[in-house]
Short mmCIF file of C-alpha atoms and ligand atoms in Angstrom, two decimals:
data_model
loop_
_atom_site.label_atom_id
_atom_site.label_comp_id
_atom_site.label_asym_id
_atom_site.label_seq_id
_atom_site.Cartn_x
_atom_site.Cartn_y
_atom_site.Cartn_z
CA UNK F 1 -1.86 -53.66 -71.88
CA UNK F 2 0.73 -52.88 -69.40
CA UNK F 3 -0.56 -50.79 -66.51
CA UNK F 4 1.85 -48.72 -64.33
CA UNK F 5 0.15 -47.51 -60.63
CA UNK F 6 1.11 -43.99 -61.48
CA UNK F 7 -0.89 -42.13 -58.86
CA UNK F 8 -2.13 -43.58 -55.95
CA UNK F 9 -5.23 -41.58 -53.84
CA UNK F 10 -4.12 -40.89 -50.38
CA UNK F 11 -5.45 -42.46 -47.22
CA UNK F 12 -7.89 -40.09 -45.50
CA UNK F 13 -6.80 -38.52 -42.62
CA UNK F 14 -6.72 -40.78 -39.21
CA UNK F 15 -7.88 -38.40 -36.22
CA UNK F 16 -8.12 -39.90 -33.39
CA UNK F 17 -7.78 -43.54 -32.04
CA UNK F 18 -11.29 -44.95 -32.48
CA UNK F 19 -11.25 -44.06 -36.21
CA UNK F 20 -9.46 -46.58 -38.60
CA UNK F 21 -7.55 -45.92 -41.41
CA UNK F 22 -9.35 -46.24 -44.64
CA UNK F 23 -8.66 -46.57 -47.99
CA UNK F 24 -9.80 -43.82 -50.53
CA UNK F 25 -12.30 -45.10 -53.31
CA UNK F 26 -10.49 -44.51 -56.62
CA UNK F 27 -7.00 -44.96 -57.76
CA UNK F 28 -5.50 -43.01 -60.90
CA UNK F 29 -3.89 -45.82 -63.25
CA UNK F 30 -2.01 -44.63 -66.38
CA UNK F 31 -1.58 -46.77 -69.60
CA UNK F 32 1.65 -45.01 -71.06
CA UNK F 33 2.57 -45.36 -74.47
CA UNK F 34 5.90 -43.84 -75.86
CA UNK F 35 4.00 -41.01 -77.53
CA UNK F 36 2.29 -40.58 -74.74
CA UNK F 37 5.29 -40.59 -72.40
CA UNK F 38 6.51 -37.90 -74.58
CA UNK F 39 3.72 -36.12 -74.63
CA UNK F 40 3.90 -36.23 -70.69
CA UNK F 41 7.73 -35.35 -70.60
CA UNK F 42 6.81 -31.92 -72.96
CA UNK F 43 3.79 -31.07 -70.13
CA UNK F 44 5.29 -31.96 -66.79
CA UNK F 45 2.62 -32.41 -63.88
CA UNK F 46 2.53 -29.95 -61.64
CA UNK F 47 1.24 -31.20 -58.55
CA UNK F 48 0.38 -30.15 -54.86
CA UNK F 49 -1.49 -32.18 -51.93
CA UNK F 50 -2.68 -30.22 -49.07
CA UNK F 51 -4.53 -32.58 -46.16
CA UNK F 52 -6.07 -29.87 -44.01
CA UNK F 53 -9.31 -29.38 -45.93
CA UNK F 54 -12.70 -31.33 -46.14
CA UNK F 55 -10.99 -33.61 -43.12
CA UNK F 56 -9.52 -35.84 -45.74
CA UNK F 57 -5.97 -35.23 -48.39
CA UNK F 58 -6.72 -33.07 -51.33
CA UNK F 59 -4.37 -33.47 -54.33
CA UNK F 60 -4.18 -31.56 -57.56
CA UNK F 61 -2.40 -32.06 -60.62
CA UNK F 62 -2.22 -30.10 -63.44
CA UNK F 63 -0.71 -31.05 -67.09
CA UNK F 64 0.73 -27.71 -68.69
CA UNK F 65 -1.62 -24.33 -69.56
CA UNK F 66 -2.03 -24.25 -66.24
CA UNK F 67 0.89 -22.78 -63.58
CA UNK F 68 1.22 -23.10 -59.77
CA UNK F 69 -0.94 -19.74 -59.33
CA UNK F 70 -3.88 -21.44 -61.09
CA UNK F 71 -3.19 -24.82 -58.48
CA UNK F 72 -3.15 -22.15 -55.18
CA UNK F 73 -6.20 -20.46 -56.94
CA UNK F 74 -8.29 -23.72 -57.12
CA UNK F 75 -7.05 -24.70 -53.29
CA UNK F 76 -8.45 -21.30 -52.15
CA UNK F 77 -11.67 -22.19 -53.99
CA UNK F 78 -12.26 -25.45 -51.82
CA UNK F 79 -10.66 -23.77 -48.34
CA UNK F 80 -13.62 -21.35 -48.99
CA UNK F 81 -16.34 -23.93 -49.55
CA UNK F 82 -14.90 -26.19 -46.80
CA UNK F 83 -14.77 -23.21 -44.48
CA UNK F 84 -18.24 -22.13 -44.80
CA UNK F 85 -19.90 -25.28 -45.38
CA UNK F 86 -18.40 -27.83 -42.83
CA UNK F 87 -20.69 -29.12 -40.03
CA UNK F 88 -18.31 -29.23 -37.44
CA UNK F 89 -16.38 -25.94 -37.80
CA UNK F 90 -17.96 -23.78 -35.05
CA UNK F 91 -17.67 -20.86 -37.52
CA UNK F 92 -19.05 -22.23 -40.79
CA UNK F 93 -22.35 -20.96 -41.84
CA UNK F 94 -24.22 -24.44 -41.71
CA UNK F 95 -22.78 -24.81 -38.04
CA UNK F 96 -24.14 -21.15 -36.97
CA UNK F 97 -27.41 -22.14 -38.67
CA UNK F 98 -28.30 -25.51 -37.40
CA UNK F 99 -27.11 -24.28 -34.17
CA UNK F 100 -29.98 -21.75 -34.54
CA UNK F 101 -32.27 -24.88 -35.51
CA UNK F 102 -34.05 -25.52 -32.70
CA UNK F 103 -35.63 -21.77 -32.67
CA UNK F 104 -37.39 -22.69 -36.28
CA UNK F 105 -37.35 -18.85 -37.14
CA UNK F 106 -40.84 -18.54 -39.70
CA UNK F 107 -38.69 -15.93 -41.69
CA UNK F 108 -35.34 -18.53 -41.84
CA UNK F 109 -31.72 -17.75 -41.71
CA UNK F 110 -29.49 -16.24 -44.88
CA UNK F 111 -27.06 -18.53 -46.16
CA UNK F 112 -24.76 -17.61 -48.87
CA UNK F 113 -26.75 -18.45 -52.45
CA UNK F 114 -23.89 -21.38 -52.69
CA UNK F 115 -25.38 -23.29 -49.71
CA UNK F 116 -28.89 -22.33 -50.99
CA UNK F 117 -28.51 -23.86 -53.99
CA UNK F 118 -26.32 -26.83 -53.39
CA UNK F 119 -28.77 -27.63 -50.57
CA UNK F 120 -31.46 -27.53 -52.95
CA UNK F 121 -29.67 -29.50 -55.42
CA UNK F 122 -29.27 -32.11 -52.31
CA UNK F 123 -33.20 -32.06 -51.35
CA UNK F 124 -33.64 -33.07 -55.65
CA UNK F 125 -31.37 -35.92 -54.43
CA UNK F 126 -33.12 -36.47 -51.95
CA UNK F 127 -36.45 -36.51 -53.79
CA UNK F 128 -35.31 -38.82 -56.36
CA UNK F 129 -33.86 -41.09 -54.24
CA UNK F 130 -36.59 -41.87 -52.29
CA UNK F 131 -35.13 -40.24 -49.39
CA UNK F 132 -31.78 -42.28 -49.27
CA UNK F 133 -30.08 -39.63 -49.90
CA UNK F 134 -31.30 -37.00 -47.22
CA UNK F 135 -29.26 -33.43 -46.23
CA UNK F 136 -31.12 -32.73 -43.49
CA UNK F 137 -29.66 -35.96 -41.32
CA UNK F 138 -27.70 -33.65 -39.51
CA UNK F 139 -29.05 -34.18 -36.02
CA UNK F 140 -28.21 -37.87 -36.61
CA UNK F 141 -25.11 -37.88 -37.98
CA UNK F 142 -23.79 -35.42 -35.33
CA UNK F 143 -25.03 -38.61 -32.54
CA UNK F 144 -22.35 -40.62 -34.47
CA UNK F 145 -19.59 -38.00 -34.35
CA UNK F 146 -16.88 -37.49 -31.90
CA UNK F 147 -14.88 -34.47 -32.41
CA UNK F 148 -16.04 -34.25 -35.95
CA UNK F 149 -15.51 -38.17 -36.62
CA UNK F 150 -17.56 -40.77 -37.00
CA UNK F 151 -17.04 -42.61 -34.12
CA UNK F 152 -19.27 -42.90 -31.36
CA UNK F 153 -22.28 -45.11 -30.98
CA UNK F 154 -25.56 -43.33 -29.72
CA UNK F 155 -28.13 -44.97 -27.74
CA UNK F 156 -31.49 -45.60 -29.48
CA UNK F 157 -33.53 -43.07 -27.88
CA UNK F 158 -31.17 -40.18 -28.42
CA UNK F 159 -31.64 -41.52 -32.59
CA UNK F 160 -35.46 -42.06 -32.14
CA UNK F 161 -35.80 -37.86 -30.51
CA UNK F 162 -34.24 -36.81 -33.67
CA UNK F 163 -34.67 -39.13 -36.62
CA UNK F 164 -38.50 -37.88 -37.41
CA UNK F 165 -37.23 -34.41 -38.19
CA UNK F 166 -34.95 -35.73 -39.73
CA UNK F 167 -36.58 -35.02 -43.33
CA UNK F 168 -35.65 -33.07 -46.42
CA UNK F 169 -39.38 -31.81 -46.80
CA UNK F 170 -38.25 -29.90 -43.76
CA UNK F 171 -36.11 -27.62 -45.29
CA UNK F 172 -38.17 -24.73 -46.44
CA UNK F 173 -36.53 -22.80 -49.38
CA UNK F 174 -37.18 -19.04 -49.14
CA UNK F 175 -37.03 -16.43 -51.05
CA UNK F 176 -33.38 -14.61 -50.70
CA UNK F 177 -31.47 -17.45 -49.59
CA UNK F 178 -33.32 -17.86 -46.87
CA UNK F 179 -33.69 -21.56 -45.42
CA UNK F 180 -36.00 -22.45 -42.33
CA UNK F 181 -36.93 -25.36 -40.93
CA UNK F 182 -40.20 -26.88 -40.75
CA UNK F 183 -39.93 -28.73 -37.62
CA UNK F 184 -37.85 -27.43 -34.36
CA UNK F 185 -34.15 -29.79 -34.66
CA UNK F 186 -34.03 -30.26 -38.11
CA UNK F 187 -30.17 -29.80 -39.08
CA UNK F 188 -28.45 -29.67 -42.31
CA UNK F 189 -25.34 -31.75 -43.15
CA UNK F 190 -23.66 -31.63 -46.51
CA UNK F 191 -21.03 -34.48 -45.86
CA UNK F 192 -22.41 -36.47 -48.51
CA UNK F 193 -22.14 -33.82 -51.48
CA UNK F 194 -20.08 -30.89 -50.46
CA UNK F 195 -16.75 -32.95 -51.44
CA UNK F 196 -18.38 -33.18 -54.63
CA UNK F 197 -19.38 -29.88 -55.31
CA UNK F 198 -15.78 -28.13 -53.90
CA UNK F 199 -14.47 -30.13 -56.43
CA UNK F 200 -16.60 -28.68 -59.13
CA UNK F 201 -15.65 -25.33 -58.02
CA UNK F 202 -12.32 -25.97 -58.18
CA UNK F 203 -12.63 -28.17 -61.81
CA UNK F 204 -13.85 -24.31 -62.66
CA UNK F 205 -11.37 -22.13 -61.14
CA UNK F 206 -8.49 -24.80 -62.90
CA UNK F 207 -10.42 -24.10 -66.27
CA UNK F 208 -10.84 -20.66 -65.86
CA UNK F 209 -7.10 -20.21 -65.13
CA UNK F 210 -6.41 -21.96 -68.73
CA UNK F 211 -5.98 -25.52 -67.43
CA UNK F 212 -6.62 -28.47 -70.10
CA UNK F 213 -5.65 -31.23 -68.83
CA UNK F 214 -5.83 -31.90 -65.06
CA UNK F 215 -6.66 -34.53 -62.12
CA UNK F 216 -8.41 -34.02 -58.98
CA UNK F 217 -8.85 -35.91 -55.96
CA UNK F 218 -10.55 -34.98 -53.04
CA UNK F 219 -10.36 -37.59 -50.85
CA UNK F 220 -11.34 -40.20 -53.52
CA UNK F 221 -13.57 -38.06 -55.07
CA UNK F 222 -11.76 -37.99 -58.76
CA UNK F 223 -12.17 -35.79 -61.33
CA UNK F 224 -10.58 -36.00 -64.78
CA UNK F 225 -10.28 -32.94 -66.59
CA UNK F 226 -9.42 -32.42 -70.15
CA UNK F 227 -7.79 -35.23 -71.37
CA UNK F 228 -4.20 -37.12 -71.04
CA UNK F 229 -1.30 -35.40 -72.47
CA UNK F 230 -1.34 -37.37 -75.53
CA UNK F 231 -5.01 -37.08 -75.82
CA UNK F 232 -6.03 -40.49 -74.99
CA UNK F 233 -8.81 -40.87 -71.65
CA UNK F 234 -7.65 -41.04 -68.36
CA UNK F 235 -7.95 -44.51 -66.82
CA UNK F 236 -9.37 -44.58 -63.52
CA UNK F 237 -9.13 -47.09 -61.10
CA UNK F 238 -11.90 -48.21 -58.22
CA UNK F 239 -10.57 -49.69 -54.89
CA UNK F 240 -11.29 -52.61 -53.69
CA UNK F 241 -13.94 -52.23 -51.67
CA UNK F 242 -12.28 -53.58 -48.32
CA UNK F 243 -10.70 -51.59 -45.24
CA UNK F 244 -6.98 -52.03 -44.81
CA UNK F 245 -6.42 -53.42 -48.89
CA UNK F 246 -4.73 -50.92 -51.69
CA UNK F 247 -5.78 -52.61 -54.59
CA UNK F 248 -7.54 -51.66 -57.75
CA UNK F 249 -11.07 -53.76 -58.33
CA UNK F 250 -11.19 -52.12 -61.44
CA UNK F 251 -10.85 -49.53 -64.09
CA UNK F 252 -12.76 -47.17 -66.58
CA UNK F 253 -11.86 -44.92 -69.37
CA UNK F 254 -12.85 -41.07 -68.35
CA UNK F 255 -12.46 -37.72 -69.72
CA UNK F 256 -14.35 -34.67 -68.49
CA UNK F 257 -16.20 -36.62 -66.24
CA UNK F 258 -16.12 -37.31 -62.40
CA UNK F 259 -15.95 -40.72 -59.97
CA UNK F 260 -17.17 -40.83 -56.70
CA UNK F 261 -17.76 -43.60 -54.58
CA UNK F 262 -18.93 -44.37 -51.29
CA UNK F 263 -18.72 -47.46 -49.46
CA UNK F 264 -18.78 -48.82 -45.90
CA UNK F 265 -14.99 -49.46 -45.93
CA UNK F 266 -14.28 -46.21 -45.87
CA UNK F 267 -15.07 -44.46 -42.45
CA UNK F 268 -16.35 -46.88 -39.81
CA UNK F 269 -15.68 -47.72 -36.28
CA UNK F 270 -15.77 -50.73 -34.22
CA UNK F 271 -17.20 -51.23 -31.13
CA UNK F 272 -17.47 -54.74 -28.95
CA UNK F 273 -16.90 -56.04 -31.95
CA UNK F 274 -19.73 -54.76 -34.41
CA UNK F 275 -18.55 -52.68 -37.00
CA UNK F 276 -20.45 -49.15 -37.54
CA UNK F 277 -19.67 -47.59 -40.96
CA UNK F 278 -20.81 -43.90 -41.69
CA UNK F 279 -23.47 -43.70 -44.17
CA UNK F 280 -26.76 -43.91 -42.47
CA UNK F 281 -30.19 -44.77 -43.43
CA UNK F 282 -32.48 -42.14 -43.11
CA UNK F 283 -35.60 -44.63 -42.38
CA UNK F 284 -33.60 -45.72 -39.37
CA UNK F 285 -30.93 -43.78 -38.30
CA UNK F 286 -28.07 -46.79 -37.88
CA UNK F 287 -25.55 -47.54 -40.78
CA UNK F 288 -27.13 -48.54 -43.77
CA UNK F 289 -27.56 -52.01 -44.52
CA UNK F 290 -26.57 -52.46 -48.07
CA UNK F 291 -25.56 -55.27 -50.50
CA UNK F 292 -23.16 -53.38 -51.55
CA UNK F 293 -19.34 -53.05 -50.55
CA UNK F 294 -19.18 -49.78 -52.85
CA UNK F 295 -21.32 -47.72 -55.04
CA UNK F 296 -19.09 -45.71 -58.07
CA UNK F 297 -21.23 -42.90 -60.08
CA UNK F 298 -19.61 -40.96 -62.84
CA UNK F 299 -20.91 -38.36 -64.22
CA UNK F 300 -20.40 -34.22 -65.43
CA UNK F 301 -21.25 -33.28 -61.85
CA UNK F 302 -19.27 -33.82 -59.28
CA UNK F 303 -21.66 -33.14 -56.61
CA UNK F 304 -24.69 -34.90 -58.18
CA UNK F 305 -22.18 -37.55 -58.41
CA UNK F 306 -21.43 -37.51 -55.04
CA UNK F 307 -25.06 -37.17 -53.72
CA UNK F 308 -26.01 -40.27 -55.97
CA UNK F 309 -23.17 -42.44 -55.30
CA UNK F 310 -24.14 -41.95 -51.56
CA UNK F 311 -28.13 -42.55 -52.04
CA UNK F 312 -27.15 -45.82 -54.34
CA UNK F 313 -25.30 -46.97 -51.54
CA UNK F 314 -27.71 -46.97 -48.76
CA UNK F 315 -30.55 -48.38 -51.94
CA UNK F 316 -28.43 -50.89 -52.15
CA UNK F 317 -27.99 -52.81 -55.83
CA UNK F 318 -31.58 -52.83 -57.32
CA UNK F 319 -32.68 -49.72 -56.60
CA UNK F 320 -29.35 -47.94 -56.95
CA UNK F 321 -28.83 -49.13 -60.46
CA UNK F 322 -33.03 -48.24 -61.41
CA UNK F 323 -31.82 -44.87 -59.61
CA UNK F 324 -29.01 -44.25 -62.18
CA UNK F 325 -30.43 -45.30 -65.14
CA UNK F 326 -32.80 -43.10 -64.62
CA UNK F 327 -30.79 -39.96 -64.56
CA UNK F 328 -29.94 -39.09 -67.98
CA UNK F 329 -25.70 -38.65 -68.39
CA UNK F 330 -24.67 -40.78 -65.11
CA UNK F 331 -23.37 -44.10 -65.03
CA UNK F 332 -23.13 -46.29 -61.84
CA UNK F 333 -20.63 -49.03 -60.88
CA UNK F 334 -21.88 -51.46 -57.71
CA UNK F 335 -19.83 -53.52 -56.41
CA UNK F 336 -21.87 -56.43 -54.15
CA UNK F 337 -20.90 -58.26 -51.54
CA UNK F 338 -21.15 -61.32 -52.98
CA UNK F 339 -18.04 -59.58 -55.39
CA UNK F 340 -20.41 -59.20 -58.74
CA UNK F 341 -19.95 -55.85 -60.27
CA UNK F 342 -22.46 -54.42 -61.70
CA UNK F 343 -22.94 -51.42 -64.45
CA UNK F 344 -25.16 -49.46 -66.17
CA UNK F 345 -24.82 -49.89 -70.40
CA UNK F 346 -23.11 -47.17 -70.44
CA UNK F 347 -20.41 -47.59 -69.08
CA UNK F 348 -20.54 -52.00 -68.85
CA UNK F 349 -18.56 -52.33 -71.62
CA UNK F 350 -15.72 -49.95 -71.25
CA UNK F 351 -14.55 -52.13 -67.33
CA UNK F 352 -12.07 -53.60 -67.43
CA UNK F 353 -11.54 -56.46 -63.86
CA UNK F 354 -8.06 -55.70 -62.69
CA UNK F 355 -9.03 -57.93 -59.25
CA UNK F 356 -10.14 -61.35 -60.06
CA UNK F 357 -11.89 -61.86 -57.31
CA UNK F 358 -14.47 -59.48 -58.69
CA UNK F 359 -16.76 -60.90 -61.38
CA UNK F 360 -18.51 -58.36 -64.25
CA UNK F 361 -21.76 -59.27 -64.10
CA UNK F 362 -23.42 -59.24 -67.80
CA UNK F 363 -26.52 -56.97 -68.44
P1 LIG X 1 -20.29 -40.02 -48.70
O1 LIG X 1 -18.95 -40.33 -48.15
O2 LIG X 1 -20.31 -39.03 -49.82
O3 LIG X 1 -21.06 -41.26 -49.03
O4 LIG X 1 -21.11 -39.26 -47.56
C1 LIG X 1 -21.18 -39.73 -46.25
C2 LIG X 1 -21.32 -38.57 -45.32
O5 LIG X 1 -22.57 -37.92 -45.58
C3 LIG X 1 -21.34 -39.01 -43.86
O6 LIG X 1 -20.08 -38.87 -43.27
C4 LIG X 1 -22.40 -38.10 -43.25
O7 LIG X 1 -21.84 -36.85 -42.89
C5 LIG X 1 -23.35 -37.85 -44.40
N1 LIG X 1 -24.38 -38.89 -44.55
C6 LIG X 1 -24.45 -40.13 -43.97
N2 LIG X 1 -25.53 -40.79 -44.41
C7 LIG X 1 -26.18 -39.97 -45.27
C8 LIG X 1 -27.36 -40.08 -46.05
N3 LIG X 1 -28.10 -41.19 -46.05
N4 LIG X 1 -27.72 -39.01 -46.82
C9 LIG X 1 -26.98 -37.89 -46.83
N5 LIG X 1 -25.84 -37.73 -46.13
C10 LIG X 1 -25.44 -38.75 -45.37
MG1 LIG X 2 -21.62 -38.71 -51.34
#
């Protein structure tokens, strides 16, 4: 089968000189046939990037039944989520309330039911992940940042003061989205799931507005709407795993279905010469030491996808795949460091190795 790179998922932004450039997770790859090539000259794409929201480059594309009003629509969809739930804009709600944090107001603070329940949804993740996955990292991950990036290396006491609040069973779920916090400095941050769930929101607003067939990707989070003109799956691809490298490890048949991945390649900084990437483990507070270069999860949900792909990454191969298969519709793809992919059934049989230095390991 003849594969032509058709779309390829832009770099996420660089902001500032200690960040690197890295490499979103997922590549589109289309398999044309001439039907299908005629089915995609009779329902042009209509396309448009915008790379001012969620800090990264957010493209849409849309396959007829769907005009540019419906595209703007969606975009105004994820401005809103990205404008309310961001932890570093000083006006977003989760800014205003872990800025209030350290008062631990009995009664809580009133979030918009959104934040309520997608921070719920995240504490679940949290739950079933053994804590991998944990929202409530915040006053970690903001030790990391520098002007909203990940890139600045905190001492070890200033991570020790803040890593035992550090807890999802210290968010306290209240009645009328109300969320307090169980322990003075707890702080929220949705980094790891509000890609996920904008995208969802926006996968609505696209279907809503009469959209059938459609791509997203927000910052490597893909979804695949509908199917290709044509009405065979879209084929996505997964990067390879390393900073600075375009390629495609490999690819997977999807329709109606989303792909996120997370990986140490993509955000990390370097400093006298160790490399810090930006998914932390909660039991310590430093970069998670996986065995894995990247963690893939596709599933309905765009934001469980995203919560899981980033909890498989810091469980690492083991307990990331036991993770998945235990969640009923989502399939993982790990990718070790050793190069051995690794699947769930589900999905196993439908890879196909487009890099040959990565091996599909039999299950
Ligand atoms: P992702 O790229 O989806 O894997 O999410 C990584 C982002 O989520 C980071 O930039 C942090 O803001 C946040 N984060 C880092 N480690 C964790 C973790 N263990 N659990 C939840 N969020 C995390
Ligand atoms: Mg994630």
């Amino acid at each position: 089968m003849a594969y032509s790179l058709w779309y390829i998922s832009l770099m996420k932004k660089q902001r500032g000189a200690a960040i690197f450039l890295c490499l979103c997770a997922i590549l589109f790859l289309s398999a044309c046939n001439e039907s299908e090539s005629g089915e995609t000259a009779k329902h042009p794409p209509l396309s448009m990037t915008r790379d001012d929201l969620l800090g990264t480059v957010v493209t849409l594309t849309a396959y007829g039944d769907a005009d540019e009003a419906a595209l703007e629509s969606a975009f105004r969809v994820i401005e809103d989520i990205d404008a309310r739930m961001s932890a570093n804009a000083e006006s977003s709600e989760i800014f205003l309330l872990n800025r209030q944090s350290d008062g631990a107001k009995e009664d809580g603070f009133a979030v918009s039911r959104d934040i309520y329940d997608l921070t719920k949804r995240a504490a679940e993740i949290s739950g079933l992940s053994a804590g991998a996955f944990d929202p409530a990292l915040g006053g970690v991950t903001e030790l990391w940042k520098a002007n909203g990036e990940f890139a600045s290396l905190p001492s070890e006491e200033e991570i020790l003061s803040r890593i035992d609040a550090a807890h999802f069973q210290n968010i306290l779920f209240l009645p009328g989205s109300r969320i307090a916090f169980a322990e003075p400095g707890v702080k929220l941050d949705l980094g790891g799931i509000a890609k996920g769930y904008a995208c969802d929101k926006a996968v609505a607003s696209l279907a809503k507005d009469g959209a059938k067939s459609a791509l997203l990707d927000l910052g490597g989070n893909i979804y695949a709407l509908g199917k290709k003109p044509g009405g065979s799956d879209w084929k996505v691809g997964i990067a390879v795993p390393y900073a600075g490298e375009s390629g495609v490890a490999c690819s997977i048949p999807v329709t109606d279905r989303a792909v996120v991945t997370s990986g140490g390649y993509q955000r990390f900084f370097e400093k006298d010469g160790q490399t810090y990437h930006h998914i932390l483990d909660p039991a310590t507070g430093y970069p998670a030491e996986s065995d894995l270069l990247s963690a893939t999860v596709i599933g309905r949900s765009s934001a469980d996808a995203d919560g899981f792909s980033t909890a498989c990454f810091v469980l690492g191969r083991e307990n990331g795949m036991a993770l998945i298969e235990s969640v009923p519709g989502y399939e993982a793809i790990l990718i070790a460091k050793d190069e051995r992919v690794y699947a769930t059934p589900g999905i196993a049989g439908q890879i196909e190795i487009l890099d040959e230095r990565f091996r599909l390991e039999e299950t």
